[in-house]
mmCIF file of C-alpha atoms in Angstrom:
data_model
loop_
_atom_site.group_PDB
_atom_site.id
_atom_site.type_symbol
_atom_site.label_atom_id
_atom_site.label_comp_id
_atom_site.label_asym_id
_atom_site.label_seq_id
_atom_site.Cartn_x
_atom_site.Cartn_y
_atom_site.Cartn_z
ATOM 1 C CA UNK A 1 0.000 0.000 0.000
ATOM 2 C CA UNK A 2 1.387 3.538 -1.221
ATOM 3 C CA UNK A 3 1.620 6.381 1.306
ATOM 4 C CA UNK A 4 1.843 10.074 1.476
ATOM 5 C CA UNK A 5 2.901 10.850 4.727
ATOM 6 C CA UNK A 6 2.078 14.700 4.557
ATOM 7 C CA UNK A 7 2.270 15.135 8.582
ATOM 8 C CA UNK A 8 5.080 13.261 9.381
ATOM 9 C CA UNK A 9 8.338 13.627 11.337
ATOM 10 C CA UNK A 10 8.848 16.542 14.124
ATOM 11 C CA UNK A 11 12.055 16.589 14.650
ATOM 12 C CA UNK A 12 12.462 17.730 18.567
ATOM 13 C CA UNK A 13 15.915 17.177 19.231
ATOM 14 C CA UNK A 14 15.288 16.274 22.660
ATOM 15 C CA UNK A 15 14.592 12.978 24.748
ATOM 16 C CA UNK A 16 13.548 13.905 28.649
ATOM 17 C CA UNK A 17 10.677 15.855 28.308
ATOM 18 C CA UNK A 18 6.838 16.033 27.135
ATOM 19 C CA UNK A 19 4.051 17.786 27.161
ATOM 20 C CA UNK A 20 1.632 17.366 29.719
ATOM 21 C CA UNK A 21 -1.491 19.798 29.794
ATOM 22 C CA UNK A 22 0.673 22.440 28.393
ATOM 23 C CA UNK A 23 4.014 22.105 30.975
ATOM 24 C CA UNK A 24 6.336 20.384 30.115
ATOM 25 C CA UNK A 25 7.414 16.773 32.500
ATOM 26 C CA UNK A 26 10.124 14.534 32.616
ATOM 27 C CA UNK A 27 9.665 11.643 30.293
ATOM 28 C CA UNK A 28 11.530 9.218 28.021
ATOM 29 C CA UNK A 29 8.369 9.391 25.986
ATOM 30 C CA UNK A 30 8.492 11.976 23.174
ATOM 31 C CA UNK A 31 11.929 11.915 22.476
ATOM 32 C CA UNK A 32 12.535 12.350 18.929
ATOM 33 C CA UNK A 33 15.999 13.219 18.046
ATOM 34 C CA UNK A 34 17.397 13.411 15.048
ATOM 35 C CA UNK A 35 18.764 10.252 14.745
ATOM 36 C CA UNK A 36 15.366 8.795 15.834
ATOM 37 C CA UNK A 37 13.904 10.531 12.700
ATOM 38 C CA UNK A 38 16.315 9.701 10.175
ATOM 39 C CA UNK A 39 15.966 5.760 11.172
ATOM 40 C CA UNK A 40 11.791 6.215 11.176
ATOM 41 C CA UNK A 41 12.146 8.199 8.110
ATOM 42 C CA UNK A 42 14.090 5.131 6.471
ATOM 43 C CA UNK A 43 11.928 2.152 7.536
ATOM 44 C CA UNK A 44 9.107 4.073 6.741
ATOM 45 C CA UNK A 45 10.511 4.882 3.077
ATOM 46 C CA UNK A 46 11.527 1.153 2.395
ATOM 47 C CA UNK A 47 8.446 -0.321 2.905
ATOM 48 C CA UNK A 48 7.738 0.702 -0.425
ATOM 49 C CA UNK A 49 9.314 2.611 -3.417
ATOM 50 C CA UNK A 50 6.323 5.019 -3.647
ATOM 51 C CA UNK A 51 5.900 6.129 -0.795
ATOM 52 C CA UNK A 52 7.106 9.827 0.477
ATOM 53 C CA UNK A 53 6.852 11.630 3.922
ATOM 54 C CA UNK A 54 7.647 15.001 5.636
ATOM 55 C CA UNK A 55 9.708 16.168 8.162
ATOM 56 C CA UNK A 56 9.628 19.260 10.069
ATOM 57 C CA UNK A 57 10.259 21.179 12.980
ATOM 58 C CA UNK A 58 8.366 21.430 16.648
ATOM 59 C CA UNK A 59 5.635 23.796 16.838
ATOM 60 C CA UNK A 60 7.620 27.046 18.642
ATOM 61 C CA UNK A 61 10.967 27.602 18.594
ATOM 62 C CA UNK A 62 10.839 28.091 21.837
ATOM 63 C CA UNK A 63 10.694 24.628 22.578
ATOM 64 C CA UNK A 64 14.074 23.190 22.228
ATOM 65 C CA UNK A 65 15.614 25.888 23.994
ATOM 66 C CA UNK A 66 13.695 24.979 27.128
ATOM 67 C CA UNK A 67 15.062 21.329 27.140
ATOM 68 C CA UNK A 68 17.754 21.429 24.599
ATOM 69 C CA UNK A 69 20.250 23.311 26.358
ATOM 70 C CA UNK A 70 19.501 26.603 25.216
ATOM 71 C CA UNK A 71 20.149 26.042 21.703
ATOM 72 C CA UNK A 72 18.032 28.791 20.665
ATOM 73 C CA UNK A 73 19.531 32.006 19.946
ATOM 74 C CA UNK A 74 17.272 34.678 20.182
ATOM 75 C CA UNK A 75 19.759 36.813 17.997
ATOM 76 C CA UNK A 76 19.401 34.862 14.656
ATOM 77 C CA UNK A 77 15.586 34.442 13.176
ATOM 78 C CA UNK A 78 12.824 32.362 14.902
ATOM 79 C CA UNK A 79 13.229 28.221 13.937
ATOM 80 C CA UNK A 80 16.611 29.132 12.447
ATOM 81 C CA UNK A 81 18.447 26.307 15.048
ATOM 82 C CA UNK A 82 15.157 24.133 13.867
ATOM 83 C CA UNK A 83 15.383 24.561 10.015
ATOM 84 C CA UNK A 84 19.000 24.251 9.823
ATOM 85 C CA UNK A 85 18.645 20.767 11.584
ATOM 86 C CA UNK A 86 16.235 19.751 8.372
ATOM 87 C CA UNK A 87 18.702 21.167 5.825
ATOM 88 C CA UNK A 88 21.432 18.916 7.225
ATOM 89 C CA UNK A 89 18.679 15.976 7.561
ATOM 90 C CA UNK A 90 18.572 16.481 3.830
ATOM 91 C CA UNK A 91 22.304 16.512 3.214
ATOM 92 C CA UNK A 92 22.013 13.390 5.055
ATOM 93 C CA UNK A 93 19.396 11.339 2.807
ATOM 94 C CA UNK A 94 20.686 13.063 -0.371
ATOM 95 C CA UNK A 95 23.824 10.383 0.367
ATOM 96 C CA UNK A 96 21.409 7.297 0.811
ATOM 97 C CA UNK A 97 19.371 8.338 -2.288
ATOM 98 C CA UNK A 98 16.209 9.373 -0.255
ATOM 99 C CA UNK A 99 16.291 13.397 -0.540
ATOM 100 C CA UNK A 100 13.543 13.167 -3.389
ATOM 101 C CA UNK A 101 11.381 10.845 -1.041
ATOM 102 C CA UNK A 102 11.382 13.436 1.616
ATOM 103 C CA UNK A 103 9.728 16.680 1.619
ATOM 104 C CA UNK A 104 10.897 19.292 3.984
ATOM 105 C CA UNK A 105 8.441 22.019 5.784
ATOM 106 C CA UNK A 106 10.345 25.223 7.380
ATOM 107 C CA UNK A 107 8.959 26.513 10.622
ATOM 108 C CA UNK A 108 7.988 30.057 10.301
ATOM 109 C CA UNK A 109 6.030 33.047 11.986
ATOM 110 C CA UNK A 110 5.091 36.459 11.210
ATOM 111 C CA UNK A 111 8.008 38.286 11.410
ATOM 112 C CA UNK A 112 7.726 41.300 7.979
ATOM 113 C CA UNK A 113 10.957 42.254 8.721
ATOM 114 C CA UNK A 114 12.909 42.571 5.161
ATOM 115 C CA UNK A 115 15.384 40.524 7.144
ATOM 116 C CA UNK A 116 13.419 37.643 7.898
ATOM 117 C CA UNK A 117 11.631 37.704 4.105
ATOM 118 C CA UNK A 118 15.731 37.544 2.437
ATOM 119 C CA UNK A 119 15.523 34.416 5.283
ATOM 120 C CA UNK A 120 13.162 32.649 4.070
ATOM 121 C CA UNK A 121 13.837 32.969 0.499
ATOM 122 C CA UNK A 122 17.324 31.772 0.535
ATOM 123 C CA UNK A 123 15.629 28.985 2.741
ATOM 124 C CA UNK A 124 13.092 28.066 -0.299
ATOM 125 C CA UNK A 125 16.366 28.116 -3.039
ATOM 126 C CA UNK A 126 18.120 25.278 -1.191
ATOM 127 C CA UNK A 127 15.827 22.906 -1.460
ATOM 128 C CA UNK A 128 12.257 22.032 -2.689
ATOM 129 C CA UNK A 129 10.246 22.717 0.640
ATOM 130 C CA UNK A 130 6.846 23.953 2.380
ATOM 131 C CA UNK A 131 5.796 25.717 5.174
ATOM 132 C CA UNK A 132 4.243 24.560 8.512
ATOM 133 C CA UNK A 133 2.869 26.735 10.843
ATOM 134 C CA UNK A 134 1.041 26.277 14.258
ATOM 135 C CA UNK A 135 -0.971 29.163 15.910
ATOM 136 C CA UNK A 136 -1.678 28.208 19.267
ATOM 137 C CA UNK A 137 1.808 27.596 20.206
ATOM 138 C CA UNK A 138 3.272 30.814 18.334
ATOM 139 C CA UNK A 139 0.168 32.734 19.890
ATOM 140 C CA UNK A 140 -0.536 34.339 16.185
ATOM 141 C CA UNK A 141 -4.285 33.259 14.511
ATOM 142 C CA UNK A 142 -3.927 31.641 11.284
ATOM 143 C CA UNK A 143 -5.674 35.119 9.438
ATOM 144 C CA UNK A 144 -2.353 36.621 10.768
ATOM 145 C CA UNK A 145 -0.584 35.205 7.755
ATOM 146 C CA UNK A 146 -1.697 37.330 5.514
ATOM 147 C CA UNK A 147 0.705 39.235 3.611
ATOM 148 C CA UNK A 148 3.451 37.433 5.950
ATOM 149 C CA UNK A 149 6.643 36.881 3.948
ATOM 150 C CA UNK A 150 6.370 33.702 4.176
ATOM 151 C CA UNK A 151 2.972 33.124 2.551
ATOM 152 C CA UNK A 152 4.004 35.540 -0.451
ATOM 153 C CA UNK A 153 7.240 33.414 -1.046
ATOM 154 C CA UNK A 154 4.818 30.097 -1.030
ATOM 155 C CA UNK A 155 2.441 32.371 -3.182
ATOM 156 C CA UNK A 156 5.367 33.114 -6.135
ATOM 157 C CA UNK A 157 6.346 30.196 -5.856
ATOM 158 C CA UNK A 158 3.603 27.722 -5.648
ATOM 159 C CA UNK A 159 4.641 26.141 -2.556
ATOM 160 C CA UNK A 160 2.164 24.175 0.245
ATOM 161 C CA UNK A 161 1.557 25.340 3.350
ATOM 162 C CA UNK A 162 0.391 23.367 6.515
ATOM 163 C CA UNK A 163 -1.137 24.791 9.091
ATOM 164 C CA UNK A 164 -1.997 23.501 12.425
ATOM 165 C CA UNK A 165 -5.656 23.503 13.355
ATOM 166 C CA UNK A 166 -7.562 23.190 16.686
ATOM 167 C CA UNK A 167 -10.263 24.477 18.645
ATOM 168 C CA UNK A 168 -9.035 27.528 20.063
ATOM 169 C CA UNK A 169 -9.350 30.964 18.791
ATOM 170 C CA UNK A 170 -5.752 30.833 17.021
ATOM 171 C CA UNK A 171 -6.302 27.773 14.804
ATOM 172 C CA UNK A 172 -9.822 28.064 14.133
ATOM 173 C CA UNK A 173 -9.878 26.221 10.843
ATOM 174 C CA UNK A 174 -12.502 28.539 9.049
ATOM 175 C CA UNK A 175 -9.685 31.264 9.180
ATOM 176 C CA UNK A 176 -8.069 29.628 6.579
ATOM 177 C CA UNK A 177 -11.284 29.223 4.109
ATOM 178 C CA UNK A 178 -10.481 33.273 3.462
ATOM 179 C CA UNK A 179 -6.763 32.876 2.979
ATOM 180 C CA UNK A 180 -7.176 29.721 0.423
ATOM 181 C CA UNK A 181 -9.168 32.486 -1.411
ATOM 182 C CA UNK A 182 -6.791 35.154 -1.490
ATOM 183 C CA UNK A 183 -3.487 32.740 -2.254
ATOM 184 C CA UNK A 184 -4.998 30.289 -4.947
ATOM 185 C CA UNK A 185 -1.331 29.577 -5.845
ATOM 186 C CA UNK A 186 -0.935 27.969 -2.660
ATOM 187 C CA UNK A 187 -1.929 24.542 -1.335
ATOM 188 C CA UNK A 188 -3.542 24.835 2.120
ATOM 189 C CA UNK A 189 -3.304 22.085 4.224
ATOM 190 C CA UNK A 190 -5.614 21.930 7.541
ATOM 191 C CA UNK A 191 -4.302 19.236 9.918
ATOM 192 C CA UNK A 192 -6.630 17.474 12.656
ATOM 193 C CA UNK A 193 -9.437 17.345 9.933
ATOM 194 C CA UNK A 194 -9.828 21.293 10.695
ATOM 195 C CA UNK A 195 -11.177 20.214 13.669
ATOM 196 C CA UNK A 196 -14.514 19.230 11.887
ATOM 197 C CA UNK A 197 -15.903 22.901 11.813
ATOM 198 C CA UNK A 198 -19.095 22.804 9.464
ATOM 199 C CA UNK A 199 -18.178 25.930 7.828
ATOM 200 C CA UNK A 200 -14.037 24.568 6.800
ATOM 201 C CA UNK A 201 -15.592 20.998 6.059
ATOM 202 C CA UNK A 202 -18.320 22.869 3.223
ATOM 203 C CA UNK A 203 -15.624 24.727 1.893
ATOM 204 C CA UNK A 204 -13.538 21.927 1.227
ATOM 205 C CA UNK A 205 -15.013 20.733 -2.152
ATOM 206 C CA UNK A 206 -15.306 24.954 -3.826
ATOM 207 C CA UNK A 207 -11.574 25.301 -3.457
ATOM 208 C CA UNK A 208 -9.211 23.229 -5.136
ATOM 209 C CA UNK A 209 -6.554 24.618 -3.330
ATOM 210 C CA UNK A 210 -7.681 23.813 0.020
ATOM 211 C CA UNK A 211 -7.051 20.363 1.694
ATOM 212 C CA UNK A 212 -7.544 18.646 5.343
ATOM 213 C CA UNK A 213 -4.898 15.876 6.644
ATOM 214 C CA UNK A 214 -6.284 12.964 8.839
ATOM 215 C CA UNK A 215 -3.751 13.126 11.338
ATOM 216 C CA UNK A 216 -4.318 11.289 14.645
ATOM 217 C CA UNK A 217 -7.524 9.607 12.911
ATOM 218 C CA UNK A 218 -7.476 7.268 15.276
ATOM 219 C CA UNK A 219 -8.310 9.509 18.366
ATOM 220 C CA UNK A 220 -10.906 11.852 16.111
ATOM 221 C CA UNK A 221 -12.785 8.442 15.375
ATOM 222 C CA UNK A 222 -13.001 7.640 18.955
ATOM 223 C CA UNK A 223 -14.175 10.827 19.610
ATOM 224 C CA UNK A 224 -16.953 11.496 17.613
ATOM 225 C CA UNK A 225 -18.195 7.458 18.926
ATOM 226 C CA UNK A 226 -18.290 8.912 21.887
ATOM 227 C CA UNK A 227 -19.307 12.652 21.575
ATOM 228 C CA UNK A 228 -16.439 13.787 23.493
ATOM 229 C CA UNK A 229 -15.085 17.298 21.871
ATOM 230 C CA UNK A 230 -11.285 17.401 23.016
ATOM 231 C CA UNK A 231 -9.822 17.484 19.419
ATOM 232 C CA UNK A 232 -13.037 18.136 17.220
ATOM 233 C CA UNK A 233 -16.032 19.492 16.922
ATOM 234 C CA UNK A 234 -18.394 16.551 17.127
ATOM 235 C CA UNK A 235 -21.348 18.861 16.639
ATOM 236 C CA UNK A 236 -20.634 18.387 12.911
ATOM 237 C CA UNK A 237 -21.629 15.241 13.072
ATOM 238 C CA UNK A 238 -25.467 13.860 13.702
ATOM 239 C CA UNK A 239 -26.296 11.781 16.861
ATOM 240 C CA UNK A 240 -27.467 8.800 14.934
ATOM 241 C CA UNK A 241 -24.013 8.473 12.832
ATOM 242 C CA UNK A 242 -21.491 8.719 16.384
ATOM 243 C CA UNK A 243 -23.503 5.486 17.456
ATOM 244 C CA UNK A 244 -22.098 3.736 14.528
ATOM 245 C CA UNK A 245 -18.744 2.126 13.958
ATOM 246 C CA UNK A 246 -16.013 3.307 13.245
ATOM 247 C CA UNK A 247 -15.528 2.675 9.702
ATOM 248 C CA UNK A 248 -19.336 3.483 8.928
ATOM 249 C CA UNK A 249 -18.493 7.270 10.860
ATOM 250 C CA UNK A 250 -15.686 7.423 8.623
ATOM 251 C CA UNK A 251 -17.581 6.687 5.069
ATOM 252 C CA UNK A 252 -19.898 9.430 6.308
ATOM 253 C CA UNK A 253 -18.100 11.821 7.057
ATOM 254 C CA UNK A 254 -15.954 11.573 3.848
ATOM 255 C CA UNK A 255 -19.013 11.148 1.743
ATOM 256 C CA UNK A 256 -21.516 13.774 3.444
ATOM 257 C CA UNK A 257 -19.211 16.955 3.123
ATOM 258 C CA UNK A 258 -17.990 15.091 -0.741
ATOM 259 C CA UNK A 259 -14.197 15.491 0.789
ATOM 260 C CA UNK A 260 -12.917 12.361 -0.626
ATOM 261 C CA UNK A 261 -10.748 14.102 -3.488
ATOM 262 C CA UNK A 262 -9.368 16.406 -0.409
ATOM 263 C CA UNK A 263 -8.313 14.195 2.476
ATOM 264 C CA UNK A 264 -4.559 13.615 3.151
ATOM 265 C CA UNK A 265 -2.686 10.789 5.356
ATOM 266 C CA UNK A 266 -0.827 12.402 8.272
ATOM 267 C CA UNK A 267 0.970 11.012 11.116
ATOM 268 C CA UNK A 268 1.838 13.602 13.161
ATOM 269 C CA UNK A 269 5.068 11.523 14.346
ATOM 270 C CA UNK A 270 5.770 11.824 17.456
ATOM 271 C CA UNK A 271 2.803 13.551 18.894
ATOM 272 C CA UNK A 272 0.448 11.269 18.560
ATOM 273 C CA UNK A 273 1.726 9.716 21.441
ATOM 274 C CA UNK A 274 -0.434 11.993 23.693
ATOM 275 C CA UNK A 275 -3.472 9.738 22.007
ATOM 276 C CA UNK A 276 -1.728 6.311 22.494
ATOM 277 C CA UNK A 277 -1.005 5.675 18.945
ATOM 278 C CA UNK A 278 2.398 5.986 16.783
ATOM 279 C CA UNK A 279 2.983 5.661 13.225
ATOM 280 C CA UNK A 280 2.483 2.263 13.011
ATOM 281 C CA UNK A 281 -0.765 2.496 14.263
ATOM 282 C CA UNK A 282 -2.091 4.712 12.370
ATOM 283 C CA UNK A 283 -1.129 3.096 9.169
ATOM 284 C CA UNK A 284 -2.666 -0.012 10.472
ATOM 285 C CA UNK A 285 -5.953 2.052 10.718
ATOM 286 C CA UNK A 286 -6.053 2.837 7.599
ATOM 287 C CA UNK A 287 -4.823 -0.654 6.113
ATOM 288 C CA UNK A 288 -7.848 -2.077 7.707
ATOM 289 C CA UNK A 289 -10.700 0.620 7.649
ATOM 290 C CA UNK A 290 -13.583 -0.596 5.348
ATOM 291 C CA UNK A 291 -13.221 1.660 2.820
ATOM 292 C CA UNK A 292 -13.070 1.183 -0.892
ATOM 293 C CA UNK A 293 -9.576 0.568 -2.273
ATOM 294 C CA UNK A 294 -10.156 3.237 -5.037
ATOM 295 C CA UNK A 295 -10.901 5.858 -2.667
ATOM 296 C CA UNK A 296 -8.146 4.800 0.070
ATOM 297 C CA UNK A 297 -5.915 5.382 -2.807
ATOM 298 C CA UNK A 298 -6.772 8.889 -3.225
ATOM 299 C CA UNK A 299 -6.763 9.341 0.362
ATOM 300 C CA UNK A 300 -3.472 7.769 1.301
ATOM 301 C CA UNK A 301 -1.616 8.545 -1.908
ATOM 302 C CA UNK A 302 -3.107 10.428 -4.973
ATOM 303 C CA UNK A 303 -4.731 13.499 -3.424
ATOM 304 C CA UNK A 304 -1.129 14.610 -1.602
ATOM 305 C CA UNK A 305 0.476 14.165 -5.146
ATOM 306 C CA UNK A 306 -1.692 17.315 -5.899
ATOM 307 C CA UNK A 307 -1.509 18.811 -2.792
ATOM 308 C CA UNK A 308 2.576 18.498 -3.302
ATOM 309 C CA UNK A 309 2.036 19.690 -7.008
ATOM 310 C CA UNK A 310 4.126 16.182 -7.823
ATOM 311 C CA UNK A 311 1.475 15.410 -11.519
#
C-alpha cells in the first residue's frame, strides 16, 4: 500500500521531556531526536518505493531551547536552530538516495521584517520545501498570515503550506477558508481534519486549493463514537451516525461533506503519542478501515500528489 505521509516527522531534538497539559514533564516518551527521525524516516521509506513523507520542525521555537540546552539564539531568526537541523537531515538522505522521497516544511512566523523575508527565500532556493505553521503555540491566529513573507514566497512560488488547526481561537480552521481564497497559488493544508468545523468541512469541495490531513484519525474516530469534543467538533456530526462504527463514521463523514478528493494521510510523528497511537498504528488504521480501495488510494496517496504539485 502507497503512502503520502504529509504530517510526518517533528524533529524535537530532545529525549527527557513532554508535554503534559501544556508544561512540560520529565519523560523518556516523546523523544525524537534526530537520529530517531532519520531511522523512522528510512523504515518508513523502504516499505515501499512510492511512498514519500515530511519532516519538520516542533511547533515554537521556543521549545528546544527549554530542554535542549539553550540552543536557541534569540539573535538569529525564529526556527533558524530548527530549520537548519532539516537542511542537514537532507544533506544526510541526499547520500542514501532518499532526498527526493522526503519533503521538507520550514517553521515560520510572522516576522515582515525585510530581514526575515531575504531568510526565508534563501531557505526556499536550497531545497524544494513547504511551510508549517502552528498558531496556538506561536500565539498568532492563522488570518495573521496574511501578507506574511512567508505566505508571499509560497504564493510566487507555488509552494504548500500546513497549518496547524484546533479548537481555540488561534487555529480556528474557518480562518483559513479566506486565505485559500486570497493565495490560490498555494496549497492549504488543515491538519486534525480542521477540527470538523461545518463551515471549513463545506468549503472543502469549492476550493481546489484547500485540503484537510487525517492526522491522529485514530483519536478523532473515537471521539466522535463517543461525543467527546477534546480534538473536534463533534457537533458536525449527527447523533445517529457517532452510534455507529467506526468505519461506517468514517464513510460518512468523507461522503456527506464530498471530501474524498481532499483528504490527506498524516501522522503527526511523534505527537500522537499523547493519544496512544504511533505511526504504526495509524497506518494499520487505515490498512484495515472498510473503505473502498479506489478511494483509500486517493486518500493515502493520490490526493497529496496534488496537494505536493508532484502530476
Amino acid at each position: 500500500m502507497r503512502i503520502i505521509d504529509v504530517h510526518g516527522a517533528h524533529v524535537l531534538d530532545f529525549e527527557r521531556f513532554h508535554l503534559d497539559q501544556g508544561e512540560l514533564t520529565e519523560s523518556r516518551e516523546l523523544g525524537y531526536s534526530v537520529l530517531d527521525c532519520i531511522k523512522d524516516i528510512k523504515e518508513f521509506l523502504y516499505k515501499d518505493p512510492k511512498n514519500i513523507t515530511t519532516i519538520m520542525p516542533p511547533p515554537s521555537p521556543i521549545f528546544n531551547s527549554m530542554v535542549g540546552g539553550g540552543r536557541y539564539d534569540f539573535d538569529v531568526f525564529p526556527f533558524h536552530y530548527e530549520n537548519t537541523q532539516l537542511l542537514q537531515i537532507m544533506t544526510f538522505l541526499s547520500k542514501l538516495g532518499l532526498e527526493d522521497r522526503v519533503f521538507p516544511y520550514f517553521g515560520f512566523t510572522t516576522d515582515s521584517s525585510k530581514d526575515y523575508n531575504n531568510y526565508l527565500q534563501q531557505l526556499s532556493e536550497k531545497t524544494k520545501c513547504g511551510f508549517k505553521f502552528h498558531a496556538l503555540a506561536m500565539k498568532k491566529a492563522i488570518s495573521e498570515l496574511k501578507g506574511s513573507p512567508a505566505l508571499e514566497i509560497a504564493s510566487k512560488k507555488g509552494l504548500p503550506l500546513l497549518v496547524h488547526t484546533g479548537g481555540d481561537g488561534f487555529s480556528d480552521s474557518r480562518q483559513l477558508v479566506n486565505l485559500a481564497e486570497s493565495y490560490p497559488d498555494v496549497n492549504f493544508c488543515a491538519a486534525h481534519l480542521g477540527y470538523l468545523r461545518r463551515e471549513f468541512l463545506e468549503a472543502l469541495p469549492r476550493l481546489p486549493n484547500l485540503f484537510t490531513d487525517t492526522c491522529i484519525l485514530s483519536a478523532l474516530l473515537t471521539e466522535i463514537k463517543e461525543g467527546k469534543e477534546k480534538h473536534i467538533d463533534t457537533q458536525s456530526i449527527p447523533p445517529e451516525v457517532r452510534d455507529k462504527p467506526i468505519d461506517e463514521i468514517f464513510r460518512w463523514l468523507v461522503g456527506a461533506y464530498g471530501i474524498e478528493n481532499k483528504i490527506l494521510f498524516g501522522t503527526d510523528q511523534r505527537w500522537t503519542i499523547h493519544v496512544n497511537s504511533d505511526r504504526e498504528h495509524e497506518i494499520s488504521l487505515a490498512e484495515k478501515l472498510d473503505y473502498p480501495e479506489d478511494k483509500k488510494d486517493r486518500w493515502l496517496y493520490q490526493n497529496a500528489r496534488r496537494f505536493f504539485k508532484l502530476d
